[in-house]
Amino acid sequence: MTVRPDNRLADAPMHPVSCRACGAAVLARKSSWQQTSVQWSQSAMAACRSWDPGDPFQGRHPVCEELRASIAQAATDGTIPVLESEG
């Protein structure tokens, strides 16, 4: 059986976005207006003011309202393409 390569990142790369509140720089991708993928780096986690390592998120990094708004603005401005809108 042949394993099909996963080309999602090639077809829809992640784009840098900085939180307007704390400056945490993450990578984000919008598959639709409702669905967002966020990739955190160590430096972004260190910069984020809303993340507490002792929080019960069990290793999952939350996305605060300020970062959500920053990503939404980037999508509205066209900095991040919304894949559902393309086509």
XYZ file of N, CA and C in Angstrom, residues 2 5 16-17 19-20 27 37 39 43-44 47 50-51 57 59 63-64 72 78-79:
63
model
N 0.573 2.198 -0.835
C 1.321 3.443 -0.932
C 0.739 4.467 0.036
N 1.300 11.332 0.494
C 1.921 12.424 1.255
C 0.873 13.435 1.705
N 2.496 33.921 9.954
C 2.770 34.525 11.261
C 1.727 35.576 11.620
N 1.338 35.563 12.888
C 0.420 36.566 13.440
C 0.915 36.900 14.837
N -0.027 38.688 18.506
C -1.141 39.119 19.349
C -1.041 40.617 19.579
N -2.142 41.301 19.414
C -2.131 42.756 19.580
C -2.003 43.176 21.043
N 1.986 30.959 14.562
C 1.673 30.668 13.169
C 0.215 30.255 13.121
N -6.308 27.058 12.850
C -5.230 26.262 13.435
C -4.152 27.223 13.904
N -0.254 27.373 15.749
C 0.949 26.660 16.162
C 1.756 27.584 17.065
N 8.896 30.639 22.323
C 8.957 32.088 22.564
C 7.557 32.700 22.620
N 6.627 32.187 21.818
C 5.248 32.684 21.873
C 4.618 32.352 23.217
N 5.910 34.703 25.795
C 5.422 36.074 25.648
C 3.945 36.219 26.014
N -1.686 35.395 28.770
C -2.883 34.699 29.248
C -2.644 33.228 29.550
N -1.426 32.727 29.290
C -1.167 31.307 29.494
C -0.470 31.063 30.817
N -5.463 23.062 31.225
C -5.598 22.762 29.804
C -4.780 21.533 29.404
N -1.598 20.869 28.831
C -0.625 20.986 27.756
C -1.143 21.654 26.496
N -6.231 29.936 23.267
C -6.142 31.114 22.411
C -7.050 32.161 23.041
N -6.444 33.210 23.584
C -7.217 34.258 24.270
C -7.994 35.095 23.254
N -8.352 37.112 13.451
C -9.520 37.518 12.657
C -9.211 38.766 11.836
N -6.591 40.140 4.788
C -6.023 39.331 3.711
C -4.609 38.851 3.984
N -4.091 39.127 5.187
C -2.754 38.667 5.553
C -2.740 37.144 5.656
